[in-house]
PDB file of C-alpha atoms in Angstrom:
ATOM      1  CA  GLU A 264    -115.642-157.359  51.809  1.00  0.00           C
ATOM      2  CA  THR A 265    -114.151-160.189  49.844  1.00  0.00           C
ATOM      3  CA  GLY A 266    -114.112-158.856  46.363  1.00  0.00           C
ATOM      4  CA  VAL A 267    -116.812-161.623  45.258  1.00  0.00           C
ATOM      5  CA  THR A 268    -120.331-159.864  45.132  1.00  0.00           C
ATOM      6  CA  GLN A 269    -123.484-161.956  44.752  1.00  0.00           C
ATOM      7  CA  THR A 270    -126.962-160.737  43.704  1.00  0.00           C
ATOM      8  CA  PRO A 271    -129.515-161.177  44.741  1.00  0.00           C
ATOM      9  CA  ARG A 272    -128.822-161.848  48.524  1.00  0.00           C
ATOM     10  CA  HIS A 273    -132.359-163.484  48.828  1.00  0.00           C
ATOM     11  CA  LEU A 274    -134.801-164.887  46.315  1.00  0.00           C
ATOM     12  CA  VAL A 275    -138.140-166.464  46.521  1.00  0.00           C
ATOM     13  CA  MET A 276    -139.258-168.218  43.596  1.00  0.00           C
ATOM     14  CA  GLY A 277    -142.168-170.352  42.776  1.00  0.00           C
ATOM     15  CA  MET A 278    -141.670-173.624  41.276  1.00  0.00           C
ATOM     16  CA  THR A 279    -142.760-172.557  37.792  1.00  0.00           C
ATOM     17  CA  ASN A 280    -140.318-169.402  37.613  1.00  0.00           C
ATOM     18  CA  LYS A 281    -137.446-168.649  35.908  1.00  0.00           C
ATOM     19  CA  LYS A 282    -134.682-166.715  37.867  1.00  0.00           C
ATOM     20  CA  SER A 283    -130.854-166.149  37.811  1.00  0.00           C
ATOM     21  CA  LEU A 284    -128.214-165.839  40.200  1.00  0.00           C
ATOM     22  CA  LYS A 285    -125.201-163.527  39.316  1.00  0.00           C
ATOM     23  CA  CYS A 286    -121.646-163.681  40.605  1.00  0.00           C
ATOM     24  CA  GLU A 287    -119.025-161.126  39.898  1.00  0.00           C
ATOM     25  CA  GLN A 288    -115.362-160.783  40.766  1.00  0.00           C
ATOM     26  CA  HIS A 289    -112.935-158.101  39.678  1.00  0.00           C
ATOM     27  CA  LEU A 290    -109.959-159.863  41.500  1.00  0.00           C
ATOM     28  CA  GLY A 291    -108.403-161.124  38.196  1.00  0.00           C
ATOM     29  CA  HIS A 292    -109.223-164.661  39.081  1.00  0.00           C
ATOM     30  CA  ASN A 293    -109.552-167.451  36.503  1.00  0.00           C
ATOM     31  CA  ALA A 294    -111.497-169.689  38.229  1.00  0.00           C
ATOM     32  CA  MET A 295    -115.018-169.539  39.418  1.00  0.00           C
ATOM     33  CA  TYR A 296    -117.353-171.874  41.441  1.00  0.00           C
ATOM     34  CA  TRP A 297    -120.906-172.501  42.420  1.00  0.00           C
ATOM     35  CA  TYR A 298    -121.799-174.169  45.704  1.00  0.00           C
ATOM     36  CA  LYS A 299    -124.860-175.138  47.193  1.00  0.00           C
ATOM     37  CA  GLN A 300    -125.003-175.024  51.210  1.00  0.00           C
ATOM     38  CA  SER A 301    -128.432-176.933  52.376  1.00  0.00           C
ATOM     39  CA  ALA A 302    -129.178-176.913  56.266  1.00  0.00           C
ATOM     40  CA  LYS A 303    -126.640-178.569  58.319  1.00  0.00           C
ATOM     41  CA  LYS A 304    -124.774-180.282  55.532  1.00  0.00           C
ATOM     42  CA  PRO A 305    -121.487-179.666  54.267  1.00  0.00           C
ATOM     43  CA  LEU A 306    -120.898-177.401  51.112  1.00  0.00           C
ATOM     44  CA  GLU A 307    -121.489-179.229  47.774  1.00  0.00           C
ATOM     45  CA  LEU A 308    -119.621-178.092  44.706  1.00  0.00           C
ATOM     46  CA  MET A 309    -121.996-177.703  41.724  1.00  0.00           C
ATOM     47  CA  PHE A 310    -119.818-176.268  38.945  1.00  0.00           C
ATOM     48  CA  VAL A 311    -116.369-175.019  38.247  1.00  0.00           C
ATOM     49  CA  TYR A 312    -115.378-172.691  35.408  1.00  0.00           C
ATOM     50  CA  ASN A 313    -111.706-172.132  34.429  1.00  0.00           C
ATOM     51  CA  PHE A 314    -111.084-169.524  32.044  1.00  0.00           C
ATOM     52  CA  LYS A 315    -114.649-169.427  31.005  1.00  0.00           C
ATOM     53  CA  GLU A 316    -114.708-173.351  30.247  1.00  0.00           C
ATOM     54  CA  GLN A 317    -116.731-175.469  32.453  1.00  0.00           C
ATOM     55  CA  THR A 318    -114.352-177.938  33.858  1.00  0.00           C
ATOM     56  CA  GLU A 319    -116.838-179.837  36.189  1.00  0.00           C
ATOM     57  CA  ASN A 320    -120.327-180.505  36.809  1.00  0.00           C
ATOM     58  CA  ASN A 321    -121.037-182.647  39.652  1.00  0.00           C
ATOM     59  CA  SER A 322    -124.297-184.205  38.613  1.00  0.00           C
ATOM     60  CA  VAL A 323    -126.142-181.246  39.001  1.00  0.00           C
ATOM     61  CA  PRO A 324    -129.850-181.650  37.942  1.00  0.00           C
ATOM     62  CA  SER A 325    -130.383-179.915  34.463  1.00  0.00           C
ATOM     63  CA  ARG A 326    -133.010-177.341  36.092  1.00  0.00           C
ATOM     64  CA  PHE A 327    -129.682-175.320  37.201  1.00  0.00           C
ATOM     65  CA  SER A 328    -127.969-174.072  34.072  1.00  0.00           C
ATOM     66  CA  PRO A 329    -124.731-172.286  34.819  1.00  0.00           C
ATOM     67  CA  GLU A 330    -123.148-169.250  32.100  1.00  0.00           C
ATOM     68  CA  CYS A 331    -119.811-167.801  32.236  1.00  0.00           C
ATOM     69  CA  PRO A 332    -119.731-165.176  29.744  1.00  0.00           C
ATOM     70  CA  ASN A 333    -116.290-163.676  30.794  1.00  0.00           C
ATOM     71  CA  SER A 334    -113.881-164.620  33.698  1.00  0.00           C
ATOM     72  CA  SER A 335    -115.472-161.773  35.860  1.00  0.00           C
ATOM     73  CA  HIS A 336    -119.061-163.134  35.925  1.00  0.00           C
ATOM     74  CA  LEU A 337    -120.841-166.262  36.506  1.00  0.00           C
ATOM     75  CA  PHE A 338    -124.749-166.693  36.479  1.00  0.00           C
ATOM     76  CA  LEU A 339    -126.605-169.671  37.618  1.00  0.00           C
ATOM     77  CA  HIS A 340    -130.003-169.483  35.748  1.00  0.00           C
ATOM     78  CA  LEU A 341    -132.730-171.537  37.461  1.00  0.00           C
ATOM     79  CA  HIS A 342    -136.028-173.234  36.031  1.00  0.00           C
ATOM     80  CA  THR A 343    -138.788-175.273  37.483  1.00  0.00           C
ATOM     81  CA  LEU A 344    -137.063-175.829  40.842  1.00  0.00           C
ATOM     82  CA  GLN A 345    -138.232-178.232  43.538  1.00  0.00           C
ATOM     83  CA  PRO A 346    -138.633-176.810  47.302  1.00  0.00           C
ATOM     84  CA  GLU A 347    -135.848-179.195  48.155  1.00  0.00           C
ATOM     85  CA  ASP A 348    -133.607-176.970  46.196  1.00  0.00           C
ATOM     86  CA  SER A 349    -134.153-174.167  48.586  1.00  0.00           C
ATOM     87  CA  ALA A 350    -130.394-173.605  50.209  1.00  0.00           C
ATOM     88  CA  LEU A 351    -127.881-170.797  50.280  1.00  0.00           C
ATOM     89  CA  TYR A 352    -126.034-170.732  46.893  1.00  0.00           C
ATOM     90  CA  LEU A 353    -122.436-169.508  47.211  1.00  0.00           C
ATOM     91  CA  CYS A 354    -120.029-168.373  44.578  1.00  0.00           C
ATOM     92  CA  ALA A 355    -116.302-168.341  44.800  1.00  0.00           C
ATOM     93  CA  SER A 356    -113.372-167.536  42.775  1.00  0.00           C
ATOM     94  CA  SER A 357    -109.572-168.449  42.945  1.00  0.00           C
ATOM     95  CA  GLN A 358    -106.522-167.533  40.702  1.00  0.00           C
ATOM     96  CA  ASP A 359    -106.553-171.217  39.417  1.00  0.00           C
ATOM     97  CA  GLU A 360    -108.046-174.444  39.917  1.00  0.00           C
ATOM     98  CA  PRO A 361    -108.292-177.095  41.524  1.00  0.00           C
ATOM     99  CA  GLN A 362    -110.893-175.681  43.654  1.00  0.00           C
ATOM    100  CA  GLY A 363    -108.580-172.808  44.693  1.00  0.00           C
ATOM    101  CA  LEU A 364    -107.075-174.706  47.628  1.00  0.00           C
ATOM    102  CA  ASN A 365    -103.400-174.320  46.654  1.00  0.00           C
ATOM    103  CA  THR A 366    -104.161-170.541  46.111  1.00  0.00           C
ATOM    104  CA  GLU A 367    -106.873-168.825  48.314  1.00  0.00           C
ATOM    105  CA  ALA A 368    -110.485-169.018  47.409  1.00  0.00           C
ATOM    106  CA  PHE A 369    -112.713-165.964  48.069  1.00  0.00           C
ATOM    107  CA  PHE A 370    -116.213-166.328  48.641  1.00  0.00           C
ATOM    108  CA  GLY A 371    -119.422-164.225  48.082  1.00  0.00           C
ATOM    109  CA  GLN A 372    -121.943-163.379  50.642  1.00  0.00           C
ATOM    110  CA  GLY A 373    -124.338-166.073  49.031  1.00  0.00           C
ATOM    111  CA  THR A 374    -127.730-166.086  47.873  1.00  0.00           C
ATOM    112  CA  ARG A 375    -130.479-167.304  50.338  1.00  0.00           C
ATOM    113  CA  LEU A 376    -132.983-169.128  47.895  1.00  0.00           C
ATOM    114  CA  THR A 377    -136.501-170.409  48.976  1.00  0.00           C
ATOM    115  CA  VAL A 378    -138.500-172.308  46.428  1.00  0.00           C
ATOM    116  CA  VAL A 379    -142.155-172.046  47.395  1.00  0.00           C
TER     117      VAL A 379
ATOM    118  CA  LYS B 649    -118.608-192.115  57.780  1.00  0.00           C
ATOM    119  CA  ASN B 650    -117.722-188.684  56.547  1.00  0.00           C
ATOM    120  CA  GLU B 651    -114.105-188.322  55.137  1.00  0.00           C
ATOM    121  CA  VAL B 652    -113.950-184.892  57.067  1.00  0.00           C
ATOM    122  CA  GLU B 653    -115.491-184.993  60.499  1.00  0.00           C
ATOM    123  CA  GLN B 654    -115.804-181.815  62.653  1.00  0.00           C
ATOM    124  CA  SER B 655    -116.327-181.737  66.552  1.00  0.00           C
ATOM    125  CA  PRO B 656    -118.171-180.659  68.437  1.00  0.00           C
ATOM    126  CA  GLN B 657    -121.158-179.779  66.117  1.00  0.00           C
ATOM    127  CA  ASN B 658    -122.087-176.986  68.243  1.00  0.00           C
ATOM    128  CA  LEU B 659    -120.218-175.176  70.877  1.00  0.00           C
ATOM    129  CA  THR B 660    -121.647-172.577  73.072  1.00  0.00           C
ATOM    130  CA  ALA B 661    -118.978-170.516  75.580  1.00  0.00           C
ATOM    131  CA  GLN B 662    -118.477-167.357  77.480  1.00  0.00           C
ATOM    132  CA  GLU B 663    -116.678-164.333  76.459  1.00  0.00           C
ATOM    133  CA  GLY B 664    -113.085-164.705  77.100  1.00  0.00           C
ATOM    134  CA  GLU B 665    -112.929-168.740  76.967  1.00  0.00           C
ATOM    135  CA  PHE B 666    -110.520-170.602  74.998  1.00  0.00           C
ATOM    136  CA  ILE B 667    -112.146-172.451  72.193  1.00  0.00           C
ATOM    137  CA  THR B 668    -110.951-175.499  70.224  1.00  0.00           C
ATOM    138  CA  ILE B 669    -112.508-176.836  67.277  1.00  0.00           C
ATOM    139  CA  ASN B 670    -111.117-180.242  65.862  1.00  0.00           C
ATOM    140  CA  CYS B 671    -111.004-181.522  62.428  1.00  0.00           C
ATOM    141  CA  SER B 672    -110.066-185.169  61.530  1.00  0.00           C
ATOM    142  CA  TYR B 673    -110.072-186.397  57.997  1.00  0.00           C
ATOM    143  CA  SER B 674    -109.233-189.862  56.513  1.00  0.00           C
ATOM    144  CA  VAL B 675    -107.981-189.017  53.052  1.00  0.00           C
ATOM    145  CA  GLY B 676    -104.319-187.916  52.041  1.00  0.00           C
ATOM    146  CA  ILE B 677    -104.269-184.355  51.676  1.00  0.00           C
ATOM    147  CA  SER B 678    -102.107-181.487  50.124  1.00  0.00           C
ATOM    148  CA  ALA B 679    -103.809-178.460  52.116  1.00  0.00           C
ATOM    149  CA  LEU B 680    -106.378-178.105  54.786  1.00  0.00           C
ATOM    150  CA  HIS B 681    -108.498-174.803  55.053  1.00  0.00           C
ATOM    151  CA  TRP B 682    -110.190-173.316  58.001  1.00  0.00           C
ATOM    152  CA  LEU B 683    -112.819-171.021  57.049  1.00  0.00           C
ATOM    153  CA  GLN B 684    -115.515-168.850  58.889  1.00  0.00           C
ATOM    154  CA  GLN B 685    -119.044-168.466  57.968  1.00  0.00           C
ATOM    155  CA  HIS B 686    -121.044-165.562  59.478  1.00  0.00           C
ATOM    156  CA  PRO B 687    -125.014-165.732  60.129  1.00  0.00           C
ATOM    157  CA  GLY B 688    -125.384-163.843  56.708  1.00  0.00           C
ATOM    158  CA  GLY B 689    -123.823-166.667  54.931  1.00  0.00           C
ATOM    159  CA  GLY B 690    -120.743-165.092  53.508  1.00  0.00           C
ATOM    160  CA  ILE B 691    -117.513-167.257  53.786  1.00  0.00           C
ATOM    161  CA  VAL B 692    -114.098-166.328  54.506  1.00  0.00           C
ATOM    162  CA  SER B 693    -110.683-168.180  54.441  1.00  0.00           C
ATOM    163  CA  LEU B 694    -108.867-167.983  57.982  1.00  0.00           C
ATOM    164  CA  PHE B 695    -106.201-170.511  57.203  1.00  0.00           C
ATOM    165  CA  MET B 696    -104.492-172.823  54.656  1.00  0.00           C
ATOM    166  CA  LEU B 697    -102.193-175.214  55.946  1.00  0.00           C
ATOM    167  CA  SER B 698    -100.170-178.267  54.957  1.00  0.00           C
ATOM    168  CA  SER B 699     -97.935-178.541  57.821  1.00  0.00           C
ATOM    169  CA  GLY B 700     -97.359-177.145  61.361  1.00  0.00           C
ATOM    170  CA  LYS B 701     -99.033-173.962  63.078  1.00  0.00           C
ATOM    171  CA  LYS B 702    -100.068-170.784  61.836  1.00  0.00           C
ATOM    172  CA  LYS B 703    -101.604-167.628  63.871  1.00  0.00           C
ATOM    173  CA  HIS B 704    -103.492-164.638  62.941  1.00  0.00           C
ATOM    174  CA  GLY B 705    -104.309-162.589  65.704  1.00  0.00           C
ATOM    175  CA  ARG B 706    -106.629-164.319  68.258  1.00  0.00           C
ATOM    176  CA  LEU B 707    -106.692-167.355  65.982  1.00  0.00           C
ATOM    177  CA  ILE B 708    -104.385-170.451  65.812  1.00  0.00           C
ATOM    178  CA  ALA B 709    -104.583-173.254  63.436  1.00  0.00           C
ATOM    179  CA  THR B 710    -102.486-176.520  63.923  1.00  0.00           C
ATOM    180  CA  ILE B 711    -101.933-179.437  61.772  1.00  0.00           C
ATOM    181  CA  ASN B 712    -100.736-183.182  62.366  1.00  0.00           C
ATOM    182  CA  ILE B 713    -100.173-184.652  58.945  1.00  0.00           C
ATOM    183  CA  GLN B 714     -99.496-188.378  60.587  1.00  0.00           C
ATOM    184  CA  GLU B 715    -102.486-188.342  62.760  1.00  0.00           C
ATOM    185  CA  LYS B 716    -104.589-186.796  60.276  1.00  0.00           C
ATOM    186  CA  HIS B 717    -105.925-184.049  62.596  1.00  0.00           C
ATOM    187  CA  SER B 718    -106.243-180.386  62.824  1.00  0.00           C
ATOM    188  CA  SER B 719    -107.350-177.797  65.345  1.00  0.00           C
ATOM    189  CA  LEU B 720    -108.621-174.174  65.173  1.00  0.00           C
ATOM    190  CA  HIS B 721    -107.774-172.469  68.449  1.00  0.00           C
ATOM    191  CA  ILE B 722    -109.517-169.077  69.387  1.00  0.00           C
ATOM    192  CA  THR B 723    -108.056-167.048  72.453  1.00  0.00           C
ATOM    193  CA  ALA B 724    -109.686-164.444  74.487  1.00  0.00           C
ATOM    194  CA  SER B 725    -113.047-165.321  72.346  1.00  0.00           C
ATOM    195  CA  HIS B 726    -115.419-162.387  71.858  1.00  0.00           C
ATOM    196  CA  PRO B 727    -119.389-162.614  70.842  1.00  0.00           C
ATOM    197  CA  ARG B 728    -118.082-161.420  67.503  1.00  0.00           C
ATOM    198  CA  ASP B 729    -116.241-164.619  66.963  1.00  0.00           C
ATOM    199  CA  SER B 730    -119.776-166.284  66.959  1.00  0.00           C
ATOM    200  CA  ALA B 731    -120.131-168.009  63.334  1.00  0.00           C
ATOM    201  CA  VAL B 732    -119.877-171.440  61.875  1.00  0.00           C
ATOM    202  CA  TYR B 733    -116.276-172.548  61.537  1.00  0.00           C
ATOM    203  CA  ILE B 734    -115.687-174.844  58.588  1.00  0.00           C
ATOM    204  CA  CYS B 735    -112.627-177.446  57.774  1.00  0.00           C
ATOM    205  CA  ALA B 736    -112.094-178.406  54.202  1.00  0.00           C
ATOM    206  CA  VAL B 737    -109.351-180.540  52.928  1.00  0.00           C
ATOM    207  CA  LEU B 738    -108.075-180.757  49.278  1.00  0.00           C
ATOM    208  CA  SER B 739    -107.523-184.699  48.566  1.00  0.00           C
ATOM    209  CA  ASN B 740    -104.065-185.335  47.030  1.00  0.00           C
ATOM    210  CA  SER B 741    -105.549-188.198  44.997  1.00  0.00           C
ATOM    211  CA  ASN B 742    -108.297-186.619  43.043  1.00  0.00           C
ATOM    212  CA  TYR B 743    -107.765-182.853  44.116  1.00  0.00           C
ATOM    213  CA  GLN B 744    -111.432-182.675  45.128  1.00  0.00           C
ATOM    214  CA  LEU B 745    -112.260-180.609  48.067  1.00  0.00           C
ATOM    215  CA  ILE B 746    -113.843-182.309  50.776  1.00  0.00           C
ATOM    216  CA  TRP B 747    -115.836-180.094  53.309  1.00  0.00           C
ATOM    217  CA  GLY B 748    -116.526-180.907  56.886  1.00  0.00           C
ATOM    218  CA  ALA B 749    -120.030-180.222  58.150  1.00  0.00           C
ATOM    219  CA  GLY B 750    -119.148-177.264  60.056  1.00  0.00           C
ATOM    220  CA  THR B 751    -118.916-176.357  63.917  1.00  0.00           C
ATOM    221  CA  LYS B 752    -121.536-173.409  64.790  1.00  0.00           C
ATOM    222  CA  LEU B 753    -119.857-171.511  67.641  1.00  0.00           C
ATOM    223  CA  ILE B 754    -121.658-169.158  69.937  1.00  0.00           C
ATOM    224  CA  ILE B 755    -119.764-166.865  72.340  1.00  0.00           C
ATOM    225  CA  LYS B 756    -122.126-165.248  75.054  1.00  0.00           C
ATOM    226  CA  PRO B 757    -121.147-161.872  76.643  1.00  0.00           C
TER     227      PRO B 757
END
């Protein structure tokens, strides 16, 4: 248990569906991240929020829409996804930026997304 | 060529063997991380290094800044060590985190 909780753990959705991934941390961290992990590829950073403000958007398609209502919660809203978006989506948090690597980053268990 | 290269990509060993996983990088860094990802997907941070060597239980991580190389060692390996081990470096030029592709380790009983 890392203190970062993601729900759901598994999600199957059609290309016309709208769904949301949720990430929650009560570690008192200020920065939260969404990562995408495709099969046999390195982790890809998608979005960074620091103090609820989005500080980074790594050229992610608009069919992925993040929301950070407070420093403890992070959502990833999904709509009209493509089959190639099927991947493991990981949330992480850290005390501060950049990307938690001068402090430790804590990861959630991930949501395994399948787009059919 | 990836800026962070891990080797081997896959490693299968018998329980009790000494394991070494390597990470080479081509950028200037301020820190290097080793992380462990279990089959369910969750990632756990093992070590953060900027120089020298760290040890935690049966895990040892070393880094050679001049050679731009780090190794993760597992002593007396156990089937529960089976996981993907990921190396990630923090670039000291743009503070971007650069991830290796991971090494899949299987320890057979």
